[in-house]
Coordinates of C-alpha atoms (C1' of nucleotides) in Angstrom, one line a residue:
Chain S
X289 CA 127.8 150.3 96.0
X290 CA 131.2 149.0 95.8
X291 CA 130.9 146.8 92.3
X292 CA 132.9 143.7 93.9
X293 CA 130.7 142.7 96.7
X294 CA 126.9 143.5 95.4
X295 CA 125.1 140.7 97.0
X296 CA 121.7 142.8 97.7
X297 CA 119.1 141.4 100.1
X298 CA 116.1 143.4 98.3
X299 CA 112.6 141.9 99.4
X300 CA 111.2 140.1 96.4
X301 CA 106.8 140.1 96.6
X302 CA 106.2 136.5 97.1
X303 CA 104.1 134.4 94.0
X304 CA 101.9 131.4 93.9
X305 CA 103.9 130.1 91.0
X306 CA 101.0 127.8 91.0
X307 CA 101.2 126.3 87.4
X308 CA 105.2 125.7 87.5
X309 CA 104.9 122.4 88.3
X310 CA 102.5 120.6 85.5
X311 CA 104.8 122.8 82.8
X312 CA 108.3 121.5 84.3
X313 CA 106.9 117.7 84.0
X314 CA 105.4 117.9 80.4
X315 CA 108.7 119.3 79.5
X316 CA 110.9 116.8 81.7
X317 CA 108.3 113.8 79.7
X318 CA 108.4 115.5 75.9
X319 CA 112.0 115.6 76.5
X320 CA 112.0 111.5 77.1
X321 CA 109.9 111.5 73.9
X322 CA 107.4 109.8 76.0
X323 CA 103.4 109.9 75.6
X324 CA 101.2 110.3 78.7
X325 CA 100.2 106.3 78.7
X326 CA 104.5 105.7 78.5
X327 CA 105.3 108.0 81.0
X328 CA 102.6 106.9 83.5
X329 CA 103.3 103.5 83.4
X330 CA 107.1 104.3 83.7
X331 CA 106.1 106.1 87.2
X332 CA 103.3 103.8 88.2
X333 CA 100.1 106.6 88.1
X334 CA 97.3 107.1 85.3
X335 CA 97.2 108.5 82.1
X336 CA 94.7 110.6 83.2
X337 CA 96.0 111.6 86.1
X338 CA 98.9 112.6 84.5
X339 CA 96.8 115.1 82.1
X340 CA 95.6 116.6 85.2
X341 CA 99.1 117.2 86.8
X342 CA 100.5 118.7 83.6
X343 CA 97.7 120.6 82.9
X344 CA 97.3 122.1 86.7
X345 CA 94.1 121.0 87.2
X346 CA 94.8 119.3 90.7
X347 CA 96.9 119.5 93.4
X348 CA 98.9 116.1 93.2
X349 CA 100.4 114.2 96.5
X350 CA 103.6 114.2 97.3
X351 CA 104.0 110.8 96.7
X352 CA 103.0 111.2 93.0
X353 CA 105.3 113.9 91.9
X354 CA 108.1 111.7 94.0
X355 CA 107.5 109.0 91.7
X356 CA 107.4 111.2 88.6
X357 CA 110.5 112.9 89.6
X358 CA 112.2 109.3 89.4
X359 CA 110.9 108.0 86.2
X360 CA 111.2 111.6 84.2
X361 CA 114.4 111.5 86.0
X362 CA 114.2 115.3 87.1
X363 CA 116.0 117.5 89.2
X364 CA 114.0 118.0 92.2
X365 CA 115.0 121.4 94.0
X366 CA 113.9 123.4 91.2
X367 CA 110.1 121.8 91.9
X368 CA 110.8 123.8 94.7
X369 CA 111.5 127.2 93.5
X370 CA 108.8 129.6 95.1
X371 CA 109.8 133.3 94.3
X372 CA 110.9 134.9 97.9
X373 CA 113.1 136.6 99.7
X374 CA 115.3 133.5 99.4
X375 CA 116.3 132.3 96.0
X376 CA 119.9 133.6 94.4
X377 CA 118.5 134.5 91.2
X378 CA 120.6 137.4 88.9
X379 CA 122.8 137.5 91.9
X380 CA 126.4 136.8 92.0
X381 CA 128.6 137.2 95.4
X382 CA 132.5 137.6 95.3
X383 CA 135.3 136.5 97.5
X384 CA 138.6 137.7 97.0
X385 CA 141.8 135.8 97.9
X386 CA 142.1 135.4 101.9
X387 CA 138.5 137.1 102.2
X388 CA 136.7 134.7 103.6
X389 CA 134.8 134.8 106.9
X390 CA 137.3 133.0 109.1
X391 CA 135.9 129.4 111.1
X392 CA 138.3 127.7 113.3
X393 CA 138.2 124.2 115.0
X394 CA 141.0 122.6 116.5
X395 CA 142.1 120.5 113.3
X396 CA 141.0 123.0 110.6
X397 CA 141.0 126.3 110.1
X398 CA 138.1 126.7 107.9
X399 CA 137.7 130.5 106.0
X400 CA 134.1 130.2 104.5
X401 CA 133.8 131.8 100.8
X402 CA 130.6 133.4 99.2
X403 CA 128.5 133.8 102.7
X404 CA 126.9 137.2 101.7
X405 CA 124.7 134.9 99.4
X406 CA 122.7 133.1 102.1
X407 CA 120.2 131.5 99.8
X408 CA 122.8 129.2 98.0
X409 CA 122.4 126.0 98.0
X410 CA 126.7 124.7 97.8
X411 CA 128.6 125.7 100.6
X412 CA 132.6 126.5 99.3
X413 CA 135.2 126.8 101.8
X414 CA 138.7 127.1 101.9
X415 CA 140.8 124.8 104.8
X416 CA 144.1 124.8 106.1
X417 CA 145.5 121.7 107.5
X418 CA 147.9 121.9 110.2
X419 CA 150.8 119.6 109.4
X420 CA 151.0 116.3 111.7
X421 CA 151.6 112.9 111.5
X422 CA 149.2 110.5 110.8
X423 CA 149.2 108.7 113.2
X424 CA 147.5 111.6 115.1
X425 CA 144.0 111.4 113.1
X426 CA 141.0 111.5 115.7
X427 CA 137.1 111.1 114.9
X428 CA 135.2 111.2 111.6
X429 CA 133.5 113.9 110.4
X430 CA 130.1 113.1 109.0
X431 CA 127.5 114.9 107.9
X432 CA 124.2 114.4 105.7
X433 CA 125.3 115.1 102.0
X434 CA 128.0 115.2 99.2
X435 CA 131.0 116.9 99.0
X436 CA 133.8 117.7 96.7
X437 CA 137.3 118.3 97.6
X438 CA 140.4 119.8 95.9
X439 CA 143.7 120.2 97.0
X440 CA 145.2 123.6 96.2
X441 CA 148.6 123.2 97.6
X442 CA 150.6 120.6 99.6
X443 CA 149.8 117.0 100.3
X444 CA 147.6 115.4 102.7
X445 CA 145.9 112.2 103.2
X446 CA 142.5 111.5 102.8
X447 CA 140.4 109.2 105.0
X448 CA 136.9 108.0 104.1
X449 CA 135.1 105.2 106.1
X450 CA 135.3 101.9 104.2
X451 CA 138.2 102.9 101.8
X452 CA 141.5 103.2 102.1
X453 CA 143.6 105.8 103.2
X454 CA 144.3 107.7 100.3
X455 CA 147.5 110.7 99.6
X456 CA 146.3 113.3 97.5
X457 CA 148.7 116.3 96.6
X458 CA 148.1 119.7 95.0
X459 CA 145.6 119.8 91.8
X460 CA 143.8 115.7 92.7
X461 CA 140.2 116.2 93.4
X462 CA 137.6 114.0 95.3
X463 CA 133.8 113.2 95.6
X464 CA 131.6 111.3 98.0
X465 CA 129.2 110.7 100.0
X466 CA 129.5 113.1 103.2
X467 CA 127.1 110.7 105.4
X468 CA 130.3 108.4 105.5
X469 CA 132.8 109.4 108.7
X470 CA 135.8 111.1 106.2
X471 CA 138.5 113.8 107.5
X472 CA 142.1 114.3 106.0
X473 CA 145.7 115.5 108.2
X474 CA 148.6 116.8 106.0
X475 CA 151.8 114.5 105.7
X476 CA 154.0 117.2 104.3
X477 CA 156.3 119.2 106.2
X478 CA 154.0 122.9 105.3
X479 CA 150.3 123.1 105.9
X480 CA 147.9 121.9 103.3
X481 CA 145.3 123.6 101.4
X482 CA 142.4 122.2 100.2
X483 CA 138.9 123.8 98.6
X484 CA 135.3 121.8 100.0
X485 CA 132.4 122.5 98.2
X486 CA 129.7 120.8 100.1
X487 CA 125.9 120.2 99.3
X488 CA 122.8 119.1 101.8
Chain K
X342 CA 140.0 96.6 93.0
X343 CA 142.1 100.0 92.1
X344 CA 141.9 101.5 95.7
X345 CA 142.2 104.7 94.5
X346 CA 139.3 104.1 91.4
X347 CA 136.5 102.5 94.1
X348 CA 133.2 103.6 91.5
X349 CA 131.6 100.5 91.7
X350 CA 128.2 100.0 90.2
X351 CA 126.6 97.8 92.0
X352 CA 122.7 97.3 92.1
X353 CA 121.0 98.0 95.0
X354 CA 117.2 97.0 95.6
X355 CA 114.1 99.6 95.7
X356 CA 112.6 100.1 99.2
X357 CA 110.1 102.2 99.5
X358 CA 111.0 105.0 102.3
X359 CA 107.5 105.0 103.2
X360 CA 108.4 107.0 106.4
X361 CA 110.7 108.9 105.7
X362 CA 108.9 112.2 104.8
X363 CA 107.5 112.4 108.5
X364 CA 110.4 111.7 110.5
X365 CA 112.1 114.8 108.8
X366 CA 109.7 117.1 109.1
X367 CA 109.2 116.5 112.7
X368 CA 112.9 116.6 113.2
X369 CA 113.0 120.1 111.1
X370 CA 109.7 121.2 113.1
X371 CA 111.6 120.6 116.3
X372 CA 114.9 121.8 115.4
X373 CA 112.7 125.2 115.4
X374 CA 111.6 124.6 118.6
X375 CA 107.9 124.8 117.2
X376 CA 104.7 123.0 118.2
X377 CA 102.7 121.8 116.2
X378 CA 100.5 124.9 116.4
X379 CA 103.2 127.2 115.8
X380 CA 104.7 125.0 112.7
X381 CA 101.3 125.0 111.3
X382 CA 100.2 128.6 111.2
X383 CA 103.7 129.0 109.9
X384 CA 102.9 127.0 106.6
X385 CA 99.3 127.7 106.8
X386 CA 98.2 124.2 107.3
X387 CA 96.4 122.7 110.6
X388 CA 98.4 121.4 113.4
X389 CA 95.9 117.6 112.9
X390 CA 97.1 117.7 109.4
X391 CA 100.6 118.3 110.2
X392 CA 100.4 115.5 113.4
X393 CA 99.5 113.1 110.4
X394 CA 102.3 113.8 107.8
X395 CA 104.7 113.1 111.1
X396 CA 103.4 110.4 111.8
X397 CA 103.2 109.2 108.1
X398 CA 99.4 108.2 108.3
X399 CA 98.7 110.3 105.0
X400 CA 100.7 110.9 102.2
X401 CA 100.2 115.0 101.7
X402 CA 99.6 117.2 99.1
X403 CA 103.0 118.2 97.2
X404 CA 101.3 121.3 98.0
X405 CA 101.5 121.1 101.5
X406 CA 104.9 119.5 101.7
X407 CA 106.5 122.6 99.6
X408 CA 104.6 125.3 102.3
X409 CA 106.2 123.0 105.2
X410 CA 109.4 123.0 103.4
X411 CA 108.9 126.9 103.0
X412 CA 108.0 127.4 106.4
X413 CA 110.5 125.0 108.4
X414 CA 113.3 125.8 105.8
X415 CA 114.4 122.2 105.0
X416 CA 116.7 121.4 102.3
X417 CA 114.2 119.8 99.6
X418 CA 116.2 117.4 97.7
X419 CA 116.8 114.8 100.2
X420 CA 112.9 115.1 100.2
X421 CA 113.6 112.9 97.4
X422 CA 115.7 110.1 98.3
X423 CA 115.1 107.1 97.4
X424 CA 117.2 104.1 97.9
X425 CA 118.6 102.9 94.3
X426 CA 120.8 102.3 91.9
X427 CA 121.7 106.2 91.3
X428 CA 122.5 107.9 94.6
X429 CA 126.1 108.1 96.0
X430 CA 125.6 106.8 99.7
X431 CA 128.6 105.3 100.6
X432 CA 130.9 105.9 97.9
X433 CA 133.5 108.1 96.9
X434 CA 135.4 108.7 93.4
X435 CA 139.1 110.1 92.9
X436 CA 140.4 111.9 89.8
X437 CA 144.2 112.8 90.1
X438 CA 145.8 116.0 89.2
X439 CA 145.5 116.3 85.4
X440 CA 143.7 113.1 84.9
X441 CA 140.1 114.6 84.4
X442 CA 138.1 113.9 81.1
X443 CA 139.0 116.1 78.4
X444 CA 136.0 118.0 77.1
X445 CA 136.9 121.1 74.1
X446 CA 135.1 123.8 73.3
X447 CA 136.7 127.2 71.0
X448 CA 137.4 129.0 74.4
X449 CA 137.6 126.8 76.8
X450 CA 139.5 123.5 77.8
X451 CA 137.4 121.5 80.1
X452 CA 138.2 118.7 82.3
X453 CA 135.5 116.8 84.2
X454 CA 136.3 115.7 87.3
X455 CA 134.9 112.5 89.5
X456 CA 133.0 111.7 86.6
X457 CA 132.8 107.9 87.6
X458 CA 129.7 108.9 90.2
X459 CA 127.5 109.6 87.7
X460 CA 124.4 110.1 90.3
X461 CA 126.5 113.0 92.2
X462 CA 124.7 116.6 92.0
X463 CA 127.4 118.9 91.6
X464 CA 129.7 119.1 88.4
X465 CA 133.2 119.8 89.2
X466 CA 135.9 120.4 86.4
X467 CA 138.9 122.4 86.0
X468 CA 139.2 125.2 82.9
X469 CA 142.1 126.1 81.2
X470 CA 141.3 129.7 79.9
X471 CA 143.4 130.8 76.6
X472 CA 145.6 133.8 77.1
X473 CA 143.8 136.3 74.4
X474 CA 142.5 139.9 74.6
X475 CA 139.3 141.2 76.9
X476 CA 138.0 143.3 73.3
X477 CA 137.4 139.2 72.0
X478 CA 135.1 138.4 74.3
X479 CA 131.6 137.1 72.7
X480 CA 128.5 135.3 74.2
X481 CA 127.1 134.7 77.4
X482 CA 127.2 131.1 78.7
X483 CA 123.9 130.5 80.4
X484 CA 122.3 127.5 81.9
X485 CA 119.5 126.6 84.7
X486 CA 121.0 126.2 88.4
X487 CA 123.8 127.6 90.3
X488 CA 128.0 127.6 89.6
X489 CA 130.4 128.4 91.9
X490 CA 134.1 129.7 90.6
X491 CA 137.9 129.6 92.3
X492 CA 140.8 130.8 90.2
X493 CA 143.2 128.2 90.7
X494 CA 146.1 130.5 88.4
X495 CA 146.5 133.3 86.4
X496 CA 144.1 136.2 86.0
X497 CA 141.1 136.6 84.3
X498 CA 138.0 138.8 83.8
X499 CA 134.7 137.5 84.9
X500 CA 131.8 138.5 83.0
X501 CA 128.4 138.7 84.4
X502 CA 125.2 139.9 83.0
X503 CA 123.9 143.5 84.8
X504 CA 127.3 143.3 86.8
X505 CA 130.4 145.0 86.0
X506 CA 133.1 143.1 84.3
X507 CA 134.7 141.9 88.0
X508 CA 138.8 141.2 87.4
X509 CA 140.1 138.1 89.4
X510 CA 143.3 136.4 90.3
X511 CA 144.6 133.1 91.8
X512 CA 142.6 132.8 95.2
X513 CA 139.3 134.3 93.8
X514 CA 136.4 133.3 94.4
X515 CA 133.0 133.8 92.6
X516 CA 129.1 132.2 93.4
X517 CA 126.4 133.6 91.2
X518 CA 123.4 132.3 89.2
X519 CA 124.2 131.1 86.4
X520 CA 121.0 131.3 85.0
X521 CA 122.7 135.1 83.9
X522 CA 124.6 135.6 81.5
X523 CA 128.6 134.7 82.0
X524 CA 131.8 133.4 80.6
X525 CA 135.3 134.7 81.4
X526 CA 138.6 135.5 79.8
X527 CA 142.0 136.0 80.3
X528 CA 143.9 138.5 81.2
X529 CA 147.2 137.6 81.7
X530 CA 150.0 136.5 79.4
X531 CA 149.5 132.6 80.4
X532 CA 146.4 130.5 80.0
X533 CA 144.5 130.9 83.1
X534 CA 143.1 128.1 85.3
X535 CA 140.0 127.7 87.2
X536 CA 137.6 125.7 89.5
X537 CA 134.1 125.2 88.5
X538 CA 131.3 123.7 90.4
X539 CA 128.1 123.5 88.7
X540 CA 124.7 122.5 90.5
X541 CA 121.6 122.4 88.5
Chain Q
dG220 C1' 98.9 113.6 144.1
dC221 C1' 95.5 116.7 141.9
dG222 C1' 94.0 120.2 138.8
dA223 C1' 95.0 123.3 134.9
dA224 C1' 97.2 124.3 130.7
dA225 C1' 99.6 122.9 126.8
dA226 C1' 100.9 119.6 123.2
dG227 C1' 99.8 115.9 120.5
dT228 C1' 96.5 112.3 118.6
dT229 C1' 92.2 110.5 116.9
dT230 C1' 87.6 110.9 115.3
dC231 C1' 84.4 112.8 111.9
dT232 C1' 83.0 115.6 107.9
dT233 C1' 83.9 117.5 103.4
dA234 C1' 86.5 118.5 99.7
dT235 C1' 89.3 116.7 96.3
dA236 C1' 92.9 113.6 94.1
dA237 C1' 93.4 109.3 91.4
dG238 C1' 92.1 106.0 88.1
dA239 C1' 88.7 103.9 84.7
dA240 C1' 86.1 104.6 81.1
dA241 C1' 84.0 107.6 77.9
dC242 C1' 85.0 111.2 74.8
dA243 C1' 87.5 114.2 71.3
dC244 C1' 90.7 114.9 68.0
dA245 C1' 94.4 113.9 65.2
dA246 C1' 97.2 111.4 61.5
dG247 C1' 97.4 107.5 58.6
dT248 C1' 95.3 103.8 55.6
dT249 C1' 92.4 101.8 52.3
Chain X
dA220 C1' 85.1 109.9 53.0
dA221 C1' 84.8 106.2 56.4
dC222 C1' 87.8 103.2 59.4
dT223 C1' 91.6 102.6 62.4
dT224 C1' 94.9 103.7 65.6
dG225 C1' 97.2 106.6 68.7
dT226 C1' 97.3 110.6 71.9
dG227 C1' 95.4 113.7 75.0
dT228 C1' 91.1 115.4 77.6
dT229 C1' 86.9 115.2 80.3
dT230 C1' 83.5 112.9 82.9
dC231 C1' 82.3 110.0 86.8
dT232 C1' 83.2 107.1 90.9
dT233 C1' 85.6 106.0 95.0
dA234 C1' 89.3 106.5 97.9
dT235 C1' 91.6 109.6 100.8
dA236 C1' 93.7 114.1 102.3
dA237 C1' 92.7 118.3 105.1
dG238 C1' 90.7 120.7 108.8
dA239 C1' 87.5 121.2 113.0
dA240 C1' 86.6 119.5 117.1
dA241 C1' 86.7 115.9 120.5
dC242 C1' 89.8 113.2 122.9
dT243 C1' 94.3 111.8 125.2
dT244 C1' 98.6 112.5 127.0
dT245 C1' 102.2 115.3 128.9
dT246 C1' 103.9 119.0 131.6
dC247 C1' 103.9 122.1 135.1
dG248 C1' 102.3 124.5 139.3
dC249 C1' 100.7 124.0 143.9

DNA sequence: GCGAAAAGTTTCTTATAAGAAACACAAGTT
DNA sequence: AACTTGTGTTTCTTATAAGAAACTTTTCGC
């Protein structure tokens, strides 16, 4: 196998992984320093209860792990993580300069990196902005999310619902909210270039 | 305010999102095209039980909620949301080129971008890679979660655990786990430059 | 419009989660 | 060593989720 592009779809037996969950929120709540009485009252549930959860002797609600999730402040997809067919782990997926699986739409030309790996959870593309004037910029794009932006080469303005315009030239970075209308048209003479990494 | 530094902190009040577990589900279930039938054998659960979740007159099993999630292949963390003070929704933060915050470490200079949002879920910052020789090379970096990598400049060997050393150059683009082992060094005569984006 | 089939909702039963209180087990204190 | 206090576990009760089946609504054919 050519050693660049080894992004293998092997099946991968799938596993209860039944007693991940209690072990992730004893750790996420000895981390805090917190006792079982602290940490319950922090999230709103029993002391007992909590035992039970930590301990995988019951099947909690959803609504009960959500609330634990806040107070232990914990990262939530990896609650998730069921072994499958699906999940990226020891895997690594290589694109290499002007590789990427091309995506056109009548303002950008988008070249998708990394889509070998379809488990991942960040989606990085590459765009080109046609150069235009301002004055031309059309409808918001908006989508459920975040995103972050980088400009690798030329300038550009960036437009974000509720905020200014804002110019941005080569190497100046941005994050927000995706759910707000945002879109961007270059204002230098070239094309622009910018990297998106976005996340649902 | 700075129009270009619009962070703002504000406190927003709790509300529950009672109802919003069911109304994405369905809206998953029918994106498939499924009935209720069919969406149920999927996730092994019965289509009365499912009927309820939709309609939010029960508040399932975590359980259940990660088969359905399984099953109708939803993205889980927006499972989670909860109206607060920590999530970005309507917001956005700008770091200019070379204005990140400095963070050191022996081999590598980091700069953290956007870090104003504080409630974001990627981690974007820009390395500066010394020039020195492959042979130096020493310990794996390795951390929970998912990293994405785009060589802004120079060139540089990426190291990954059970892969081959993988030589890249401005334009490059790497996704792996980064649970494995990994950590990269240059290979040029200059300092190298990349793009990281870490999700946990 | 009427019947038949399919999709969704509402009982109804039972299995079980959630919390209170009782229990067990430490680590200090006198 | 007995007493206290703090932490986690195990009953025990009751509130409720989950599934089966009955019921309702929608969709389609004729």
């Amino acid at each position: 196998m050519d050693p660049v592009s080894q992004t293998s779809e092997e099946e991968i037996v799938d596993t209860p992984d039944a007693d991940h969950l209690g072990k992730m929120i004893r750790e996420a709540r000895l981390k805090k320093g917190w006792t079982l009485e602290e940490a319950g009252k922090a999230a709103g549930i029993g002391r007992s209860t909590l035992s039970k959860i930590e301990n995988n002797q019951t099947r909690p609600s959803f609504d009960i792990v959500r609330r634990l999730t806040k107070a232990l402040e914990l990262r939530t997809p990896q609650l998730f993580v069921q072994s499958g067919p699906s999940d990226i782990s020891g895997r690594r997926d290589v694109t290499l300069a002007g590789q990427g699986e091309p995506q056109d739409t009548p303002t950008y030309f988008h070249e998708l990196l990394c889509t070998e790996l379809t488990s991942k959870r960040m989606f990085p593309y590459i765009s080109t902005i046609k150069a235009r004037d301002v004055s031309e910029f059309e409808s918001w794009i908006r989508h459920r999310g975040e995103e972050f932006m980088y400009v690798i080469s030329g300038e550009l303005t960036f437009f974000t619902e509720h905020y200014k315009p804002l110019p941005m030239k080569a190497g100046d970075s941005v994050y927000y909210d995706s759910g707000m209308g945002h879109g961007c048209v270059s204002t230098s003479k070239e094309d622009a270039k910018v990297l998106w990494v976005s996340l649902e």
